[in-house]
Coordinates of C-alpha atoms in Angstrom, one line a residue:
M484 CA 63.3 90.4 104.6
R485 CA 64.3 90.7 108.4
F486 CA 61.5 93.2 108.6
V487 CA 58.9 90.6 107.2
A488 CA 60.2 88.0 109.1
N489 CA 59.2 89.8 112.7
V490 CA 55.7 90.3 111.0
R491 CA 55.3 86.9 110.4
E492 CA 56.3 85.9 114.0
Q493 CA 54.2 88.9 115.7
F494 CA 51.6 88.6 114.2
V495 CA 50.9 84.9 111.9
T496 CA 52.8 82.7 114.2
R497 CA 52.3 84.3 117.8
P498 CA 49.1 83.2 119.2
V499 CA 46.8 85.5 120.3
R500 CA 45.2 84.9 123.9
S501 CA 42.7 87.7 123.8
Y502 CA 40.2 86.2 120.7
G503 CA 39.5 82.9 120.0
E504 CA 40.2 80.8 116.8
S505 CA 37.5 81.7 114.7
H506 CA 38.4 85.7 115.3
F507 CA 42.1 84.6 114.9
S508 CA 41.7 82.9 111.5
W509 CA 40.4 86.0 109.4
F510 CA 43.5 87.9 111.0
R511 CA 45.9 85.3 110.0
K512 CA 44.7 85.0 106.7
F513 CA 45.0 89.2 107.1
A514 CA 48.6 89.1 108.2
A515 CA 49.8 86.5 105.3
A516 CA 48.5 89.0 102.8
V517 CA 50.3 92.0 104.3
S518 CA 53.6 90.2 104.8
L519 CA 53.2 88.7 100.9
T520 CA 52.7 92.2 99.7
L521 CA 55.4 93.5 101.5
F522 CA 58.0 91.0 100.6
T523 CA 56.8 92.1 96.7
V524 CA 57.7 95.7 97.6
T525 CA 61.1 94.2 99.2
V526 CA 61.9 92.7 96.1
A527 CA 60.8 95.1 93.8
H528 CA 62.6 98.2 95.8
A529 CA 65.7 96.1 97.6
E530 CA 67.5 94.0 95.3
P531 CA 68.4 91.3 97.5
V532 CA 72.2 90.1 98.1
T533 CA 72.9 87.2 95.9
T534 CA 74.5 84.1 97.3
E535 CA 77.9 84.7 95.6
E536 CA 77.9 88.4 96.7
A537 CA 77.1 87.1 100.2
R538 CA 80.0 84.6 100.1
A539 CA 82.1 87.3 98.8
I540 CA 81.4 89.9 101.9
A541 CA 81.3 87.1 104.0
K542 CA 84.6 86.3 103.2
E543 CA 85.7 90.4 103.6
A544 CA 84.1 89.8 107.0
T545 CA 85.6 87.1 108.4
I546 CA 89.3 88.6 107.6
Y547 CA 88.2 92.0 108.9
G548 CA 86.5 90.7 111.8
F549 CA 88.6 87.8 113.3
P550 CA 91.2 90.0 115.3
L551 CA 88.2 91.7 117.1
V552 CA 86.4 88.3 117.8
D553 CA 89.7 86.5 118.8
S554 CA 91.1 89.3 121.1
Y555 CA 87.4 89.4 122.7
R556 CA 87.7 85.5 123.3
V557 CA 91.0 86.5 124.9
Q558 CA 89.9 89.5 126.8
Y559 CA 86.4 87.3 128.4
S560 CA 88.9 84.9 129.7
Y561 CA 91.0 87.6 131.3
F562 CA 88.1 90.0 132.3
I563 CA 84.6 88.8 132.5
D564 CA 84.5 84.7 133.0
Q565 CA 85.6 84.6 136.3
H566 CA 85.2 80.6 136.5
N567 CA 88.0 80.5 133.5
A568 CA 91.4 79.0 134.5
D569 CA 93.1 82.2 132.6
Y570 CA 90.6 84.9 134.5
K571 CA 93.0 88.1 135.6
A572 CA 91.1 90.7 137.5
P573 CA 87.8 92.8 136.5
W574 CA 87.9 95.6 134.7
N575 CA 89.9 98.5 135.4
T576 CA 92.1 96.6 137.8
I577 CA 95.7 95.2 137.3
S578 CA 96.8 91.8 137.7
N579 CA 100.7 90.6 138.0
T580 CA 101.9 87.3 137.2
A581 CA 104.9 87.2 138.9
R582 CA 106.2 84.5 136.8
V583 CA 106.8 83.7 133.1
F584 CA 104.2 81.7 130.6
T585 CA 104.2 77.9 130.8
P586 CA 102.3 75.0 128.7
E587 CA 99.8 75.6 131.5
D588 CA 99.1 79.2 130.2
K589 CA 97.0 78.4 127.0
A590 CA 94.4 81.7 126.4
I591 CA 97.1 83.5 124.4
Q592 CA 98.5 81.3 121.2
T593 CA 102.5 82.0 121.2
P594 CA 103.4 83.8 124.5
N595 CA 106.5 85.3 125.3
S596 CA 107.9 83.5 128.0
D597 CA 110.7 86.1 128.7
T598 CA 108.9 88.7 130.7
P599 CA 106.8 88.2 133.2
Y600 CA 103.2 89.7 132.3
S601 CA 100.9 92.6 134.2
F602 CA 97.4 92.6 132.5
L603 CA 95.1 95.6 132.5
G604 CA 91.7 95.5 130.7
A605 CA 90.2 98.9 130.2
D606 CA 86.8 100.0 130.3
L607 CA 86.8 103.9 129.6
R608 CA 83.1 104.3 128.7
A609 CA 82.6 106.1 132.2
E610 CA 85.9 108.0 132.3
P611 CA 89.9 107.7 131.8
L612 CA 92.0 106.0 133.9
V613 CA 95.1 107.3 135.6
L614 CA 98.1 104.9 134.9
T615 CA 101.3 105.5 137.3
V616 CA 104.7 103.6 136.9
P617 CA 107.4 103.6 139.1
K618 CA 111.0 104.2 138.5
V619 CA 112.4 101.2 137.1
E620 CA 116.5 100.7 137.5
N621 CA 118.6 101.3 134.2
G622 CA 119.3 98.0 132.4
R623 CA 116.4 96.6 133.1
Y624 CA 113.7 96.8 130.1
Y625 CA 110.0 97.1 130.6
S626 CA 106.8 98.2 128.5
L627 CA 103.3 99.1 128.2
Q628 CA 101.6 97.9 125.3
F629 CA 98.0 99.7 124.5
I630 CA 95.9 97.5 122.0
D631 CA 92.3 98.8 121.1
M632 CA 89.7 96.2 120.1
Y633 CA 90.9 96.3 116.5
T634 CA 94.1 94.6 117.8
F635 CA 96.0 98.4 117.1
N636 CA 99.2 99.0 118.6
F637 CA 97.8 102.7 119.5
A638 CA 100.4 104.1 122.2
Y639 CA 103.6 102.4 124.7
V640 CA 104.8 103.4 127.6
G641 CA 108.5 102.6 129.1
T642 CA 112.0 102.1 128.4
R643 CA 112.3 102.8 125.0
A644 CA 109.1 104.9 124.5
T645 CA 109.0 107.0 127.7
G646 CA 112.7 106.2 129.7
N647 CA 112.9 104.1 132.8
G648 CA 111.5 107.7 135.0
A649 CA 108.4 107.3 137.2
G650 CA 105.2 108.9 135.6
K651 CA 101.5 109.1 135.3
Y652 CA 99.7 108.6 131.9
L653 CA 95.8 109.1 131.4
L654 CA 94.3 106.7 129.3
A655 CA 90.8 108.1 128.1
G656 CA 88.1 106.8 125.4
P657 CA 87.0 108.0 122.2
H658 CA 84.2 110.4 123.7
W659 CA 85.8 111.7 126.4
K660 CA 86.2 115.5 126.5
G661 CA 87.4 116.4 130.3
T662 CA 90.3 118.6 131.9
V663 CA 93.9 117.0 132.2
P664 CA 95.4 117.1 135.5
K665 CA 98.7 119.2 135.5
S666 CA 100.1 116.2 137.2
I667 CA 99.8 114.0 133.9
K668 CA 102.4 113.4 131.7
S669 CA 100.6 113.1 128.9
V670 CA 97.0 112.0 127.4
I671 CA 96.8 108.1 125.5
R672 CA 93.7 108.3 123.2
S673 CA 92.0 105.0 122.7
E674 CA 89.4 104.9 119.5
T675 CA 87.7 102.4 121.0
D676 CA 85.4 102.1 124.2
F677 CA 87.5 99.1 125.4
A678 CA 91.6 99.1 125.4
F679 CA 94.0 96.0 126.4
V680 CA 96.9 97.4 128.8
L681 CA 99.8 94.6 128.4
Y682 CA 102.9 95.0 130.8
R683 CA 105.9 93.4 129.9
T684 CA 109.0 92.9 132.8
Q685 CA 112.4 91.8 132.0
L686 CA 113.5 89.4 134.1
F687 CA 116.9 88.1 134.5
G688 CA 116.6 84.5 135.8
S689 CA 115.1 82.7 138.4
A690 CA 117.1 84.4 141.2
D691 CA 115.7 88.2 139.7
I692 CA 112.0 87.5 140.3
E693 CA 111.7 89.1 143.6
N694 CA 113.0 92.3 142.0
V695 CA 110.2 91.7 139.0
K696 CA 107.6 91.4 142.0
G697 CA 109.4 94.8 143.3
V698 CA 108.5 97.0 139.7
Q699 CA 105.1 95.3 138.7
A700 CA 104.1 96.6 142.8
G701 CA 104.8 99.9 141.4
Y702 CA 102.2 99.8 138.6
K703 CA 98.8 101.7 139.6
V704 CA 95.8 102.3 138.0
Q705 CA 92.5 104.4 139.1
T706 CA 89.6 106.1 138.1
L707 CA 90.3 109.3 137.0
S708 CA 87.6 110.9 139.9
E709 CA 89.5 108.3 142.1
Y710 CA 92.9 110.2 141.3
L711 CA 91.3 113.4 141.7
G712 CA 89.3 112.5 145.0
K713 CA 85.9 113.1 143.6
A714 CA 83.0 111.4 143.4
A715 CA 82.8 108.9 140.9
A716 CA 81.5 109.4 137.3
P717 CA 78.1 107.9 136.3
A718 CA 78.5 104.5 135.5
S719 CA 78.3 103.2 132.2
A720 CA 74.7 100.7 131.2
T721 CA 75.4 97.4 132.5
T722 CA 76.6 95.2 129.5
E723 CA 75.7 91.6 129.0
F724 CA 78.9 90.4 127.7
I725 CA 77.6 87.8 124.7
K726 CA 79.5 84.1 125.2
P727 CA 82.8 83.5 123.0
L728 CA 83.1 80.9 120.9
T729 CA 86.5 78.5 121.6
A730 CA 89.3 79.3 119.2
E731 CA 88.6 76.1 116.8
E732 CA 84.6 77.6 116.8
E733 CA 85.8 81.1 115.2
R734 CA 87.0 79.2 112.0
K735 CA 83.8 77.8 111.2
S736 CA 80.7 78.9 113.5
L737 CA 78.1 81.6 112.0
R738 CA 78.4 83.0 115.2
F739 CA 81.1 84.4 114.4
F740 CA 79.3 87.6 113.2
N741 CA 77.1 87.6 115.9
I742 CA 80.1 87.9 118.4
L743 CA 81.8 90.6 115.7
N744 CA 78.1 92.4 115.5
F745 CA 78.4 92.9 119.4
V746 CA 82.3 94.0 119.6
L747 CA 81.8 96.3 117.0
Q748 CA 79.4 98.6 119.2
Y749 CA 82.4 99.7 121.5
C750 CA 84.1 100.2 118.0
P751 CA 82.9 103.7 116.7
P752 CA 83.0 103.9 112.6
H753 CA 86.3 105.0 111.1
P754 CA 85.5 107.8 108.4
G755 CA 88.0 105.4 106.2
E756 CA 86.0 102.6 106.4
K757 CA 82.3 103.6 106.4
A758 CA 81.7 101.9 102.7
L759 CA 82.9 98.6 103.8
I760 CA 80.9 98.5 107.0
A761 CA 77.8 99.7 104.5
R762 CA 79.2 96.6 102.3
F763 CA 78.9 94.2 105.6
A764 CA 75.4 95.4 106.4
K765 CA 73.9 93.7 103.5
I766 CA 75.1 89.9 105.0
G767 CA 74.0 91.5 108.6
V768 CA 77.2 92.8 109.7
G769 CA 77.6 95.8 111.6
A770 CA 77.6 97.4 115.1
G771 CA 74.5 96.2 117.5
K772 CA 73.3 94.1 114.7
S773 CA 71.6 90.5 115.3
L774 CA 72.1 88.3 112.2
D775 CA 69.5 85.4 113.0
V776 CA 71.2 82.7 110.7
N777 CA 68.3 80.3 111.4
T778 CA 66.0 82.5 108.9
L779 CA 68.3 82.5 105.8
S780 CA 67.9 79.8 103.2
P781 CA 69.8 77.2 102.8
D782 CA 71.9 78.4 100.1
M783 CA 72.5 81.7 102.2
Q784 CA 74.1 80.0 105.1
K785 CA 76.3 77.7 102.7
A786 CA 77.2 80.9 101.1
L787 CA 78.4 82.3 104.4
Q788 CA 80.1 79.4 105.5
D789 CA 82.0 79.1 102.6
G790 CA 83.1 82.4 102.8
M791 CA 84.4 81.9 106.1
S792 CA 86.4 79.1 104.8
D793 CA 87.6 81.2 101.7
A794 CA 88.8 83.7 104.1
W795 CA 91.1 81.1 106.1
T796 CA 92.1 79.9 102.5
E797 CA 93.3 83.0 101.7
L798 CA 95.2 83.0 104.9
A799 CA 96.8 79.8 104.1
D800 CA 98.2 81.1 100.8
Y801 CA 99.6 84.4 102.3
K802 CA 101.2 82.5 104.9
K803 CA 103.3 80.4 102.7
S804 CA 103.9 82.7 99.9
E805 CA 104.5 86.0 102.1
L806 CA 105.4 84.7 105.6
D807 CA 107.1 81.6 105.0
T808 CA 109.6 83.2 102.0
G809 CA 110.4 85.5 104.4
K810 CA 108.8 88.2 101.7
L811 CA 107.1 89.9 104.8
S812 CA 107.4 89.8 108.7
S813 CA 106.1 90.6 111.5
A814 CA 106.9 94.0 111.3
D815 CA 104.6 94.3 108.4
G816 CA 101.5 93.0 110.8
F817 CA 101.5 94.9 113.9
G818 CA 101.3 98.3 115.0
T819 CA 99.1 101.6 114.5
R820 CA 96.1 101.9 112.3
T821 CA 97.9 104.6 109.9
Y822 CA 100.6 102.0 110.0
L823 CA 98.7 99.0 108.8
K824 CA 97.1 101.0 105.9
N825 CA 94.0 98.5 106.1
N826 CA 95.8 95.4 105.2
Y827 CA 93.2 93.3 106.9
M828 CA 94.8 90.3 105.9
A829 CA 98.0 91.3 107.6
R830 CA 96.5 91.6 110.4
M831 CA 94.6 88.8 110.5
A832 CA 97.2 86.9 110.0
S833 CA 99.6 88.5 113.0
A834 CA 96.3 87.9 115.1
V835 CA 95.9 84.1 114.3
L836 CA 99.8 83.4 114.4
G837 CA 100.7 85.4 117.6
I838 CA 97.9 87.9 119.0
Y839 CA 99.0 91.0 120.4
G840 CA 102.3 91.2 119.0
N841 CA 104.1 94.0 119.5
S842 CA 104.8 97.1 116.6
K843 CA 108.1 97.1 114.6
E844 CA 110.0 99.7 117.2
E845 CA 109.5 97.8 120.4
A846 CA 110.0 94.4 119.5
L847 CA 110.7 92.1 116.1
Y848 CA 109.8 88.4 115.6
P849 CA 111.5 86.3 112.8
A850 CA 109.9 83.7 112.6
Y851 CA 110.6 79.9 111.5
F852 CA 107.9 78.1 110.1
V853 CA 110.0 75.9 107.7
D854 CA 113.9 75.0 107.6
G855 CA 116.2 76.0 104.9
G856 CA 115.5 73.8 102.2
G857 CA 111.2 75.3 102.4
E858 CA 110.3 71.9 104.4
K859 CA 107.8 72.4 107.4
L860 CA 109.6 71.8 110.8
D861 CA 108.9 68.4 112.4
G862 CA 110.2 66.8 115.5
S863 CA 111.1 63.9 113.8
H864 CA 114.3 66.2 112.5
R865 CA 116.9 67.6 114.0
Y866 CA 118.1 71.2 113.3
T867 CA 120.4 74.1 113.9
L868 CA 120.4 77.6 114.2
H869 CA 123.8 79.1 113.8
F870 CA 124.9 82.6 115.1
P871 CA 128.6 83.2 113.4
P872 CA 130.8 85.7 115.7
G873 CA 129.5 89.0 116.6
K874 CA 126.4 88.2 114.5
L875 CA 124.3 87.6 117.3
P876 CA 120.8 89.5 117.2
P877 CA 121.2 93.8 117.2
V878 CA 119.1 94.4 120.3
N879 CA 119.2 97.3 123.3
A880 CA 117.3 95.1 125.2
F881 CA 117.4 91.3 124.8
W882 CA 116.4 88.7 122.5
S883 CA 115.2 84.9 122.6
L884 CA 114.6 82.1 120.5
T885 CA 111.1 80.5 121.8
L886 CA 109.5 77.6 120.6
Y887 CA 105.9 76.7 120.0
E888 CA 103.9 73.1 119.1
L889 CA 101.5 72.9 116.7
P890 CA 98.1 73.2 116.3
S891 CA 97.8 74.6 119.5
S892 CA 100.6 77.1 119.2
L893 CA 101.4 77.2 123.0
L894 CA 104.3 76.4 124.4
Y895 CA 105.7 73.0 124.3
A896 CA 106.0 70.8 127.4
N897 CA 109.8 69.0 128.1
S898 CA 111.4 67.5 130.9
L899 CA 114.1 70.4 130.6
N900 CA 110.6 72.9 131.4
R901 CA 112.8 75.2 128.8
Y902 CA 110.7 76.7 126.2
L903 CA 113.4 79.3 125.0
I904 CA 116.9 80.6 124.8
N905 CA 117.2 84.3 125.2
S906 CA 120.5 86.4 125.7
S907 CA 120.1 86.0 129.5
M908 CA 121.3 82.5 129.2
L909 CA 124.8 83.5 127.0
P910 CA 127.2 83.1 129.7
T911 CA 126.0 79.4 130.3
L912 CA 126.1 78.2 126.7
K913 CA 128.7 76.6 124.6
R914 CA 130.5 78.4 122.3
D915 CA 132.0 77.1 118.7
A916 CA 135.3 76.9 118.0
D917 CA 135.2 80.1 116.0
G918 CA 133.6 81.9 118.8
G919 CA 129.9 81.8 117.5
I920 CA 127.0 80.2 119.0
T921 CA 124.9 76.8 117.6
L922 CA 121.6 76.2 119.1
Y923 CA 120.1 72.5 118.7
I924 CA 116.1 72.2 118.3
Q925 CA 115.3 68.7 118.1
H926 CA 113.1 66.0 120.3
T927 CA 115.8 64.0 121.7
S928 CA 119.1 65.0 123.2
P929 CA 122.3 66.3 121.8
G930 CA 124.3 65.0 124.2
Q931 CA 125.2 66.5 127.4
E932 CA 128.2 68.2 126.3
L933 CA 125.5 69.9 123.9
E934 CA 122.5 70.7 126.2
S935 CA 123.0 73.9 127.4
N936 CA 122.3 74.8 123.8
W937 CA 119.1 72.4 123.3
L938 CA 116.0 73.7 122.7
P939 CA 113.5 70.8 123.3
A940 CA 111.0 69.8 120.1
P941 CA 107.9 67.4 120.0
E942 CA 107.5 64.8 118.0
G943 CA 105.5 66.0 115.7
S944 CA 105.3 69.9 114.2
F945 CA 106.2 72.9 115.5
F946 CA 107.6 76.6 114.9
S947 CA 109.8 79.2 116.3
V948 CA 109.8 82.5 117.0
M949 CA 112.7 84.9 117.5
R950 CA 112.4 88.0 119.9
L951 CA 114.0 91.5 119.5
Y952 CA 113.0 93.2 122.0
W953 CA 114.0 97.3 121.0
P954 CA 115.9 96.5 118.3
K955 CA 119.0 98.5 116.6
A956 CA 119.1 99.9 113.2
P957 CA 120.5 97.0 111.5
A958 CA 117.7 94.6 112.5
L959 CA 115.0 97.5 111.3
D960 CA 116.6 98.6 108.2
G961 CA 117.5 95.0 107.2
Q962 CA 121.0 95.1 107.6
W963 CA 120.9 92.3 110.1
K964 CA 119.3 89.0 108.8
A965 CA 118.1 86.6 111.2
P966 CA 120.0 82.9 110.2
T967 CA 118.0 80.4 108.5
M968 CA 117.1 76.9 110.7
Q969 CA 119.1 74.1 108.9
R970 CA 117.9 70.6 108.9
V971 CA 120.9 68.5 110.1
Q972 CA 121.1 65.5 107.7

């Protein structure tokens, strides 16, 4: 049908300047007849997709594609749009942020405010990159999280994964077949042409920020040719990056599918997904395809729109039945392709609720969307979170509890400028009579003597996320359970 539309556009509706109108009229009739013949052949030999099937495929493509489209939105703001307030640096350049995130940081939902970030957008089409990390003093946690365009975590460098010693690592794209220099500690492969490297460096309080800056100064990146002192590799083709949707538009606009098509150009097809990609092609979704929704019938446009809506309805059901109940956790939604085993709904939910979360070995994220009675958290109520003696989160690095307001899923601006309570604050927290610790999550102060343990909440809806960095075995195997958040009656 798209071919027919193109024929009609080229030969029927477009004027032919070299012919008079009398010459053109017969050609218009001839072309119309040809297009009618083509239409008949199309119907006879290729059964068109029904609106019911198109709706089902649109739902599947939305669930599959949301992490790719939303990640593109973030990285467009970080590495492409220099006029964006969240812009960091050009591709293949490290940007260090020598502070923790605040409510002013709006590109990534549910950001961590424990570790100053460094960012690297890696364009691996022309040649690999050499990433250098410094020696980091013992006791300070740091990590490099390698994320591909699907949002899979495909590698780690840092305290848990490789230790705190210095090293050089080669980050290569899917098509590179060169020689690895002997000085390289290991090769890290991305299955997509672009990758995102998210650096985290532990901060032990405001007085420690200069030490963090010193660590960040040791993070280096070079193209392989620059590292070897050779001529640069031929540049990749100039790319006109498509403008992303806003986070709100991603839920409703049919442009979503065109952005997905753009991103898929840089994601070589995985053998295990060939049948799925072929199914998506029935509605015009695929690498480099152009889906002009204006050429679709109103019924087909509605089918695609309804399919998108169906995906978000299924996500809401998944969150309510699986995440809010504690049946599943962050451990089920972040990780490698192999680990996630084509669980596209888990991948979508993770992207919506906290894109770029760590794999479970690196960090766990017990989340609080409801209280112990199953009711949604709201600042019109008061809540407590109690850790009995000896039952603090078991970690090798550190833990924290961070609060986010809804619907933005961003940090909540408050008079204390306190967005979390973490293990670095333990010496300042007030202990219970039994030696345990109770945190107070509410909109108004619990009183001066308890303010050290107060995590301010907005007047309306919110949720909280606990982070366990480099969790110990009891947290990974379920022996330790995060306490429930209790509403104060």
